[in-house]
Tab-separated table of C-alpha atoms in Angstrom:
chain	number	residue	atom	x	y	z
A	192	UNK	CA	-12.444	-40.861	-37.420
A	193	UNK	CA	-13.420	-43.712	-35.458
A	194	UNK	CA	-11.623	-43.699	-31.994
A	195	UNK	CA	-10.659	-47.169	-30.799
A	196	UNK	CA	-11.797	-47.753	-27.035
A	197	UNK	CA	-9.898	-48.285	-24.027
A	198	UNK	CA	-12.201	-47.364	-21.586
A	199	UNK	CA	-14.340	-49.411	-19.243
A	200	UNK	CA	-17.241	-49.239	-21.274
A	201	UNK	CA	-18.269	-49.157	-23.516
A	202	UNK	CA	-15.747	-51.252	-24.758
A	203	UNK	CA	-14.936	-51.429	-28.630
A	204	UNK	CA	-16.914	-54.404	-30.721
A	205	UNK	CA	-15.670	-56.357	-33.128
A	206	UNK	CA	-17.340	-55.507	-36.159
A	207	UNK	CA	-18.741	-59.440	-37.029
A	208	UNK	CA	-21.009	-59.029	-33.297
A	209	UNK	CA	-21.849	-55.355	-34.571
A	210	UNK	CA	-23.042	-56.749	-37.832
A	211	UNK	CA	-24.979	-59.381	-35.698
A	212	UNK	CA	-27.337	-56.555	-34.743
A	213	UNK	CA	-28.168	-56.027	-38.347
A	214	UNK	CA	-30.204	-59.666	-37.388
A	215	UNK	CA	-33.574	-58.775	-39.284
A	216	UNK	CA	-36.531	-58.925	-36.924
A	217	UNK	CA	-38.504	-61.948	-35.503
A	218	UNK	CA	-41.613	-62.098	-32.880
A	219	UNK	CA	-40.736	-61.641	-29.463
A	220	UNK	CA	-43.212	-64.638	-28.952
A	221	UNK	CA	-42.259	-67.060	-31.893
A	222	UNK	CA	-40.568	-70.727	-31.081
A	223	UNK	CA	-37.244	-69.026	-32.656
A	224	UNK	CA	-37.176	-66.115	-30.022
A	225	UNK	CA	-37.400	-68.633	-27.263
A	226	UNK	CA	-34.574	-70.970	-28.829
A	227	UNK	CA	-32.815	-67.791	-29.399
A	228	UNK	CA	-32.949	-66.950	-25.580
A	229	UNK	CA	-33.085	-70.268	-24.124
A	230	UNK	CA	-29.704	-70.886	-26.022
A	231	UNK	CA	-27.967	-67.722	-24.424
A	232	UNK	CA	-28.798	-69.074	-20.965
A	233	UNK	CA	-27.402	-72.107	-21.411
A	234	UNK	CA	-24.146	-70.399	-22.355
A	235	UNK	CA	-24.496	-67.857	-19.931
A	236	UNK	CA	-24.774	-70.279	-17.555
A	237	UNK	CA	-21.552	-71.748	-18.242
A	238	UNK	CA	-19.601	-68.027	-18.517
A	239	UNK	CA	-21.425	-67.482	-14.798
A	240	UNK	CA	-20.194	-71.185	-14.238
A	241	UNK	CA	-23.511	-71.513	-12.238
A	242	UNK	CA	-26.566	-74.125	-12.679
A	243	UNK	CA	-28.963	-71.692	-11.747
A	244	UNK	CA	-31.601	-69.699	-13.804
A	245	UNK	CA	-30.089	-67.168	-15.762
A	246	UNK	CA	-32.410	-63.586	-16.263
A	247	UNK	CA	-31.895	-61.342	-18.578
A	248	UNK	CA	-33.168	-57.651	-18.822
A	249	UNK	CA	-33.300	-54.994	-22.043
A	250	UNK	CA	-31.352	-52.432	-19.403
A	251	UNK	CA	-28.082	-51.692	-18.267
A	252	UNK	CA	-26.515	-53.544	-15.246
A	253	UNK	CA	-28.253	-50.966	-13.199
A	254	UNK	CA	-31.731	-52.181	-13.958
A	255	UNK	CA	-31.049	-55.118	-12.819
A	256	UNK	CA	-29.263	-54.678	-9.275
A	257	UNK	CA	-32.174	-51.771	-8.642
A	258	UNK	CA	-34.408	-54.914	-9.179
A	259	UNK	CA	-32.439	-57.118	-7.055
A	260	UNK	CA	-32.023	-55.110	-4.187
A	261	UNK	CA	-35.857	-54.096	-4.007
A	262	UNK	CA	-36.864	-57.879	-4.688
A	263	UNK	CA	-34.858	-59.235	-2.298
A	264	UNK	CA	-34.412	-57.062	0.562
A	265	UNK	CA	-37.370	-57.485	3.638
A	266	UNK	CA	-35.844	-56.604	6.481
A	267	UNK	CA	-32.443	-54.452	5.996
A	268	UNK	CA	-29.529	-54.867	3.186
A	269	UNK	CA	-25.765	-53.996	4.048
A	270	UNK	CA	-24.397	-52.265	1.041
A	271	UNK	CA	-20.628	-52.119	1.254
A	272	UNK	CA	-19.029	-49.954	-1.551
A	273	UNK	CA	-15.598	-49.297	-2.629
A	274	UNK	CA	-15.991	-46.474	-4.897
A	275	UNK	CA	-18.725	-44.548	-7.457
A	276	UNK	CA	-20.648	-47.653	-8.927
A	277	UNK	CA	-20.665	-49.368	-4.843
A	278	UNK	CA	-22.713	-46.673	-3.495
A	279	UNK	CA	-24.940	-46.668	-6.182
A	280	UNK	CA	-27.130	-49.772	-4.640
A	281	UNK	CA	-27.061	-47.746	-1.525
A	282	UNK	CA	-28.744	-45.025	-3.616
A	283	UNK	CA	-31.010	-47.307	-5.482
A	284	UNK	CA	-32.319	-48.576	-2.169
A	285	UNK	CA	-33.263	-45.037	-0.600
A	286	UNK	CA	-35.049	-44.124	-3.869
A	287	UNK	CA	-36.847	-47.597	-3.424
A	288	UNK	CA	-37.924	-47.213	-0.291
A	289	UNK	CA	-35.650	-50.056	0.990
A	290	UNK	CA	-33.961	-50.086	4.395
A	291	UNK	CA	-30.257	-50.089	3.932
A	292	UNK	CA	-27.043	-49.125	5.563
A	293	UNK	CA	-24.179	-48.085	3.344
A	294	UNK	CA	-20.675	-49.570	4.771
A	295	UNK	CA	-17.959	-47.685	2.706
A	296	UNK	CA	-13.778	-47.799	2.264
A	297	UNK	CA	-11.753	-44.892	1.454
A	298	UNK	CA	-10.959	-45.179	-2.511
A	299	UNK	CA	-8.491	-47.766	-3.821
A	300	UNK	CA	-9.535	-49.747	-0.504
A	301	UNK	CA	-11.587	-53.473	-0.341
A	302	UNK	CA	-13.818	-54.227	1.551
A	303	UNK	CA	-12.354	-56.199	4.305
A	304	UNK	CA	-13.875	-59.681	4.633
A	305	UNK	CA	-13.645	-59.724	8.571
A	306	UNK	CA	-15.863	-55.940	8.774
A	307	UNK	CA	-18.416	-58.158	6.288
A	308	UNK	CA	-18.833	-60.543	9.130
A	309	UNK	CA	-18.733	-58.244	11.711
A	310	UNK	CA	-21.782	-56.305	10.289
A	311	UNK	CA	-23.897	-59.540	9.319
A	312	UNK	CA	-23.338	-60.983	12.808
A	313	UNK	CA	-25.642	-57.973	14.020
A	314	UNK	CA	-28.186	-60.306	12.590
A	315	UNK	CA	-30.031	-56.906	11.369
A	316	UNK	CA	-29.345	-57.702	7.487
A	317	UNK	CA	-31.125	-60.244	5.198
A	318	UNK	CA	-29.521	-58.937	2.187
A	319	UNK	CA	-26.108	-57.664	1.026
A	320	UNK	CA	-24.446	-56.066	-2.019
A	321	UNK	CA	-21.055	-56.325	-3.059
A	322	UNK	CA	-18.791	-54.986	-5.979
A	323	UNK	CA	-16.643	-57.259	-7.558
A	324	UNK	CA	-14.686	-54.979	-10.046
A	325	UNK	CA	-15.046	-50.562	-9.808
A	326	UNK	CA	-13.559	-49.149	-12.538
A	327	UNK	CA	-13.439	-45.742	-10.519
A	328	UNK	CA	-10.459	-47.217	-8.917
A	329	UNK	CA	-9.319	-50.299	-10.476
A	330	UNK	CA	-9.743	-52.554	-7.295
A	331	UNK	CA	-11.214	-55.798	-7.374
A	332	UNK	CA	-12.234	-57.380	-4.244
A	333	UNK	CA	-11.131	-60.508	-2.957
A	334	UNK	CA	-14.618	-62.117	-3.929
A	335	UNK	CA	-13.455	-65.764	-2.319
A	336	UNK	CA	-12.288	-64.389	1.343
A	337	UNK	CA	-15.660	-62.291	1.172
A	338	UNK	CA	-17.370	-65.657	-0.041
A	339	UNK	CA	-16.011	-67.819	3.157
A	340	UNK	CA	-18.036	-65.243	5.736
A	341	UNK	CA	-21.177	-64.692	4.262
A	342	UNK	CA	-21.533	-68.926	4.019
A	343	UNK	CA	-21.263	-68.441	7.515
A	344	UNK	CA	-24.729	-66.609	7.252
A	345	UNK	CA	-27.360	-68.643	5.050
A	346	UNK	CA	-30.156	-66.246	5.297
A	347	UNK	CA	-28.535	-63.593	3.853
A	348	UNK	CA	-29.385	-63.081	-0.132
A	349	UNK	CA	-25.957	-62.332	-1.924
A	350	UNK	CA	-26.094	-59.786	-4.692
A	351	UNK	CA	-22.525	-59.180	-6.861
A	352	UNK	CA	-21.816	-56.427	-9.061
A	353	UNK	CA	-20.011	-58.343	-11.656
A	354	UNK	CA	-20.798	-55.885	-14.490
A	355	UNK	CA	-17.191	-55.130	-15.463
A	356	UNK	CA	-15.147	-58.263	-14.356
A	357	UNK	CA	-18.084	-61.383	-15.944
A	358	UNK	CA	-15.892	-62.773	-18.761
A	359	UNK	CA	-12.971	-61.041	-18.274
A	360	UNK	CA	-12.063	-62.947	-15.083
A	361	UNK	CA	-12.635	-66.464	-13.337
A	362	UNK	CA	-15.754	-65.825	-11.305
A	363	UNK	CA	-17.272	-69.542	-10.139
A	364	UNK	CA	-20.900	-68.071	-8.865
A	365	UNK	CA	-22.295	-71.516	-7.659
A	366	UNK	CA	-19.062	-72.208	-5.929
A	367	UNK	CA	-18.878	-68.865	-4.000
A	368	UNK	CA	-22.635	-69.529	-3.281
A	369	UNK	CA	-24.017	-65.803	-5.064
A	370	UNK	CA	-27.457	-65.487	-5.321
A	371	UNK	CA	-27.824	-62.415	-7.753
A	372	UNK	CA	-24.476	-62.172	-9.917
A	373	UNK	CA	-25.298	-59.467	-12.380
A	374	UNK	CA	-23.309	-58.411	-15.353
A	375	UNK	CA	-24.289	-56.103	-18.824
A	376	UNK	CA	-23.214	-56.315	-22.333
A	377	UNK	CA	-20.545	-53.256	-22.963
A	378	UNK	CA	-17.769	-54.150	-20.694
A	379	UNK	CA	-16.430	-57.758	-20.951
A	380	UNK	CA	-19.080	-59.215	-23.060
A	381	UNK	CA	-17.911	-57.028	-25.776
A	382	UNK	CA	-21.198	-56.041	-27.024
A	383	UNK	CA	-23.160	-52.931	-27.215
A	384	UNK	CA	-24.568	-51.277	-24.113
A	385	UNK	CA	-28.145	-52.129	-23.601
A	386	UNK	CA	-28.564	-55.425	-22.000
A	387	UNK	CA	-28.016	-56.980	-18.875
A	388	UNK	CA	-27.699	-60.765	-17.186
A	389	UNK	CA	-28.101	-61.785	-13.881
A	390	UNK	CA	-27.918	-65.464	-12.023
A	391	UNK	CA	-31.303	-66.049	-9.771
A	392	UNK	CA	-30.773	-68.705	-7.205
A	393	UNK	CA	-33.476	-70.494	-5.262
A	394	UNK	CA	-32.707	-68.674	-2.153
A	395	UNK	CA	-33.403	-65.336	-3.785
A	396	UNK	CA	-36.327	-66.723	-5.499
A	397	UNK	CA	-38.062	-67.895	-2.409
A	398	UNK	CA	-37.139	-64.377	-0.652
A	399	UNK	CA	-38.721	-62.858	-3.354
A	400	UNK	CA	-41.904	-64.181	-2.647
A	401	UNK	CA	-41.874	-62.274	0.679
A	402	UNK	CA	-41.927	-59.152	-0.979
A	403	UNK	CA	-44.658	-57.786	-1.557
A	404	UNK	CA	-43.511	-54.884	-3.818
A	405	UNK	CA	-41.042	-55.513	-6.156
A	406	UNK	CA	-41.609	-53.211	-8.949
A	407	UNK	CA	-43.273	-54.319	-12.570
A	408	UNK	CA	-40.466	-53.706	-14.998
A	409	UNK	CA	-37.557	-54.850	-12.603
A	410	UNK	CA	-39.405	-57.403	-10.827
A	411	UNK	CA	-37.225	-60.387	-11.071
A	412	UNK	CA	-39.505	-62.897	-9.735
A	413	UNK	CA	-41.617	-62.094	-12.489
A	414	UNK	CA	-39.004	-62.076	-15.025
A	415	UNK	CA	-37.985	-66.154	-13.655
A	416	UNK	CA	-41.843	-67.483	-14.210
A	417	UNK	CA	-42.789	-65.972	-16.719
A	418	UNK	CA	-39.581	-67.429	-18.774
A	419	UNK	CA	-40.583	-71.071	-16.733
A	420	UNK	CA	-44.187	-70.420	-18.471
A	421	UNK	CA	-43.418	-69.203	-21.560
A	422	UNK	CA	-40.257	-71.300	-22.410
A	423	UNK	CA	-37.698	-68.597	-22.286
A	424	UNK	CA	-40.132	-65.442	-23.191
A	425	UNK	CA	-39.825	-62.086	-21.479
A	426	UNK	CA	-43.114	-60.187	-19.976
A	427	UNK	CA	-41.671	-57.170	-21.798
A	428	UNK	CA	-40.806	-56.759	-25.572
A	429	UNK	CA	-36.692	-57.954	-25.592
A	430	UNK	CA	-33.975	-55.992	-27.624
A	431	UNK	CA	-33.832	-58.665	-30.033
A	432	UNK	CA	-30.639	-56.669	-31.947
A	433	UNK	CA	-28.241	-57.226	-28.538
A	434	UNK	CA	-30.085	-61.196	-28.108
A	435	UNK	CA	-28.753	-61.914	-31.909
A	436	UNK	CA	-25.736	-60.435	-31.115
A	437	UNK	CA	-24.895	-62.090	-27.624
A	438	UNK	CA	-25.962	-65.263	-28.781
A	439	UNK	CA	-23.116	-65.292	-31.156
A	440	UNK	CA	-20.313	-63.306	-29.157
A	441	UNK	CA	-20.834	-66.036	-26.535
A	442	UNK	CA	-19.912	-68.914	-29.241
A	443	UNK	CA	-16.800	-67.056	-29.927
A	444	UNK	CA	-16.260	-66.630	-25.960
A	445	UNK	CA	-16.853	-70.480	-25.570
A	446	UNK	CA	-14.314	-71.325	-28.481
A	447	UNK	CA	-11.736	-69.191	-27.449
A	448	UNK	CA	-12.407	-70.893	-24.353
A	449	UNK	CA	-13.196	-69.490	-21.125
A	450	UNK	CA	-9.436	-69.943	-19.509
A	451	UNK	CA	-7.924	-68.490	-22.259
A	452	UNK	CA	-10.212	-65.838	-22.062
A	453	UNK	CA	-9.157	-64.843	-18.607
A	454	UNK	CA	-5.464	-65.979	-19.442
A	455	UNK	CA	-5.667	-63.344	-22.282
A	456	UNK	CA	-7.253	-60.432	-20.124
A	457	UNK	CA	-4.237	-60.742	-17.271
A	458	UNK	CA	-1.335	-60.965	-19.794
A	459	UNK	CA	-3.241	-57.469	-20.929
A	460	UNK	CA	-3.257	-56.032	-17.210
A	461	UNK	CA	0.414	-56.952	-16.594
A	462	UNK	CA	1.619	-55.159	-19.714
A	463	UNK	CA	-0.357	-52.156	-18.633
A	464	UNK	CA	0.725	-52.333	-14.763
A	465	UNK	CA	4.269	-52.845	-15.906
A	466	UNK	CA	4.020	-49.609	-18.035
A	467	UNK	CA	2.456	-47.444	-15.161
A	468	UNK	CA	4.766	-48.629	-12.566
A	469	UNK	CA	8.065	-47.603	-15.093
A	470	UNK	CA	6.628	-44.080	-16.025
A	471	UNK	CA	3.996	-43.211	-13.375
A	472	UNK	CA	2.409	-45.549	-10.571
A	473	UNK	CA	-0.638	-47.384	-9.717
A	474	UNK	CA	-3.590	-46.546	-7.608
A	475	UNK	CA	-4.964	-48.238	-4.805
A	476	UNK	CA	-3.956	-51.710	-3.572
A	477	UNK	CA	-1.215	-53.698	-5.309
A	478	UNK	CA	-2.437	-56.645	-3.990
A	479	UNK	CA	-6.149	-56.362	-5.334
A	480	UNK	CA	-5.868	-55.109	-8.790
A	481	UNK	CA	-8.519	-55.407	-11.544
A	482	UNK	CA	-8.426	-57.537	-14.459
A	483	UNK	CA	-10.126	-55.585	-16.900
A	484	UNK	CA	-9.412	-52.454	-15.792
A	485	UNK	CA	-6.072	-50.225	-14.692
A	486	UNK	CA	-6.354	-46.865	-12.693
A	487	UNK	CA	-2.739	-44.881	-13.048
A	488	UNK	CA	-1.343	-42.298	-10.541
A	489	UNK	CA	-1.009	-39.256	-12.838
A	490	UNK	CA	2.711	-38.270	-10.789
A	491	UNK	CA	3.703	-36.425	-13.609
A	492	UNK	CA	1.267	-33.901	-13.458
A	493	UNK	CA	0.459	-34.186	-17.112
A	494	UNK	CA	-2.951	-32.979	-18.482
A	495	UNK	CA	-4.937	-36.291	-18.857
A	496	UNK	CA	-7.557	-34.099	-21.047
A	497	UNK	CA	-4.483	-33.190	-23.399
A	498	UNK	CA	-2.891	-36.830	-23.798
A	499	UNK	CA	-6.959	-38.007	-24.595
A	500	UNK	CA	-7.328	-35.198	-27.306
A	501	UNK	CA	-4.046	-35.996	-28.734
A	502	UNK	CA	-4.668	-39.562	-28.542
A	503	UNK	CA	-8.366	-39.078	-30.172
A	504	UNK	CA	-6.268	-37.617	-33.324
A	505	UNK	CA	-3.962	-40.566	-33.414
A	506	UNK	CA	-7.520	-42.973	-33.180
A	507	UNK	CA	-7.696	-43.807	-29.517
A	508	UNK	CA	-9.150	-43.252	-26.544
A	509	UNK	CA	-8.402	-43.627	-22.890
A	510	UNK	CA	-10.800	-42.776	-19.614
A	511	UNK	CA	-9.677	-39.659	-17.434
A	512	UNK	CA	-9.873	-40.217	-13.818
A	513	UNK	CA	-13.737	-40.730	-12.108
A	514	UNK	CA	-14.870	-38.147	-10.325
A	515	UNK	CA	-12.557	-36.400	-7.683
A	516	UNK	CA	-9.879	-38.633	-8.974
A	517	UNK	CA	-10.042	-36.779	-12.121
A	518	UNK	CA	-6.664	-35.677	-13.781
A	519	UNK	CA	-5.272	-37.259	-10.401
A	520	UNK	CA	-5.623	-40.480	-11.937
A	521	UNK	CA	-6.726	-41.901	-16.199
A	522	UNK	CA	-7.739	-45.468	-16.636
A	523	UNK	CA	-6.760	-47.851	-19.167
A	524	UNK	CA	-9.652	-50.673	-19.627
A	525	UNK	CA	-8.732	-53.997	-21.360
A	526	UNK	CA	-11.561	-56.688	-21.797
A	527	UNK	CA	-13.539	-57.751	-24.219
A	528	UNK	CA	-11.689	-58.928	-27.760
A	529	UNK	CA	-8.843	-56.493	-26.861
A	530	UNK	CA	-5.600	-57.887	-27.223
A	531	UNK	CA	-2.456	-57.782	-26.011
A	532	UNK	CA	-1.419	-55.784	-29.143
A	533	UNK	CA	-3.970	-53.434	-28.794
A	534	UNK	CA	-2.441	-52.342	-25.693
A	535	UNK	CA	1.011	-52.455	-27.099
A	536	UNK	CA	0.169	-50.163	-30.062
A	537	UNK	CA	-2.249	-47.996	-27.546
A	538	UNK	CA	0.809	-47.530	-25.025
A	539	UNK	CA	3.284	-47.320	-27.794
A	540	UNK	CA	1.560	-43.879	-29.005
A	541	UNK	CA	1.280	-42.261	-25.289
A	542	UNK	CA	5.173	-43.040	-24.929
A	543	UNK	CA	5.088	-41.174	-28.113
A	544	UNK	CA	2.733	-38.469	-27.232
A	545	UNK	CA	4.250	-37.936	-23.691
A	546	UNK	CA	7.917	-38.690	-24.907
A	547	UNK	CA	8.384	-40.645	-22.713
């Protein structure tokens, strides 16, 4: 039996983009591959709400902030991290060989704007990473406060983990001034996992050129020419399947319409929040709460293992807690073409379940 998804990722598909995938073949260097990919940047571009290049990258969102922090970093990057998926560009940049310093919150914490400034006003950092949205905790950080400080340092290449929160929530890239946004296809975009976007701006292009060892496959200089060259071609052989598929999930995201996509994903979050705070609690900061993604307090001691397996039977699916929050906490993700009664009928059988 199928098992409906309401984790953060991957996220359940709607079976018209799966069948999208089904796309029969065309050459990765025909005029209909570069129409094909030249169109998704153009829509991408207006999902990122950005004017700048758009890259994209047959990986997972990982591939491409590994390339971005290698790319972009000369002297030093400041990596501040506010759970599992934060610290990961800190560990991306020791196996790199990049000089970083990892700046860390306990979990369900932000990172506070004025400790940002603080630790760029050393002057010792030319790059910085920042996570928008960690499903390990179901914080989202208060991207516009955090946006107002690093202005106040130009030379400093902004990279944002936006892999779970692009297109489920109002993120204006040009306007916040991010260099690198990143973002992959199995959380909001609603697509299979295997493909990954990220905005380039001029500043990180030109601080690319500095470096003199950015990696082949993840060299996102590389990736930006050669698609200026080629009109929209990749060095590497694409994953034509997830470009067929994107291409038309983002005309359905554009038709929807992108406020009533985000409209959508927080009347989704309020049912769930409302739910946790009558039967259990929330974790981590009220005031900074994700969008896509809720992480519950398990104070009833129940066995989160248990309510999944029973749930699997029933056709669903929730995520247990991440790492040491494990059984402490579960997660209930809602982005993508979830809907609001989704999460009723998905809540509906745990009240069941858990008689709650």
């Amino acid at each position: 039996m199928h098992k409906k998804l309401f984790i953060p990722g991957p996220v359940e598909v709607s079976q018209d983009v799966l069948d999208k995938m089904s796309t029969p073949m065309i050459g990765h260097r025909s005029k209909d591959a570069s129409a094909l990919q030249r169109g998704i940047s153009e829509k991408l571009r207006v999902v990122f709400q950005t004017k700048e290049e758009i890259l994209l990258s047959t990986t997972s969102g990982s591939g491409l902030m590994e390339g971005a922090i290698r790319c972009c970093t000369v002297k030093r990057a400041a990596v501040f991290s506010i759970g599992a998926f934060g610290k990961r560009w800190y560990e991306m940049a020791l196996n790199n060989n990049v000089p970083a310093d990892l700046f860390e919150v306990g979990f369900g914490e932000i990172t506070d704007p004025k400790f940002v400034d603080e630790v760029l006003s050393t002057g010792r950092y030319d790059l910085i990473t920042i996570t928008h949205n960690e499903t390990s905790t179901g914080i989202m950080n208060p991207v516009e406060e955090i946006a107002k400080v690093i202005k106040k340092h130009p030379n400093v290449v902004w990279c944002l983990d936006t892999v779970s929160s692009m297109a489920g929530t109002d993120i204006p890239v040009d306007e916040l001034g991010v260099d690198i946004c990143i973002t992959s296809s199995q959380k909001a975009l609603g697509l299979p996992p295997g493909l990954a976007a990220c905005s380039f701006s001029k500043k990180a292009i030109e601080r690319a050129k500095k470096v003199p060892f950015r990696g082949y496959y993840l060299d996102l200089l590389q990736l930006y020419e050669f698609i200026q060259k080629k009109d929209y071609q990749y060095p590497s052989t694409p994953s034509l399947s997830h470009m067929f598929a994107l291409d038309f999930a983002l005309d359905k995201m554009l038709e929807e319409g992108m406020d009533n996509r985000y409209k959508r994903h927080i009347e989704m979050a309020q049912y769930v929040r409302a739910w946790a705070k009558k039967y259990f609690d929330i974790f981590g900061d009220e005031k900074y709460l994700s969008n896509t993604v809720t992480t519950i307090k398990n104070t009833r001691g129940i066995s989160v293992a248990d309510l999944n397996k029973k749930l699997g039977e029933r056709g669903f699916q929730i995520a247990n807690g991440y790492g040491a929050l494990k059984e402490k906490t579960f997660r209930i993700a809602h982005m993508a073409e979830c809907s609001v009664s989704d999460i009723k009928e998905l809540i509906e059988n745990i009240n069941q379940i858990l008689n709650l």
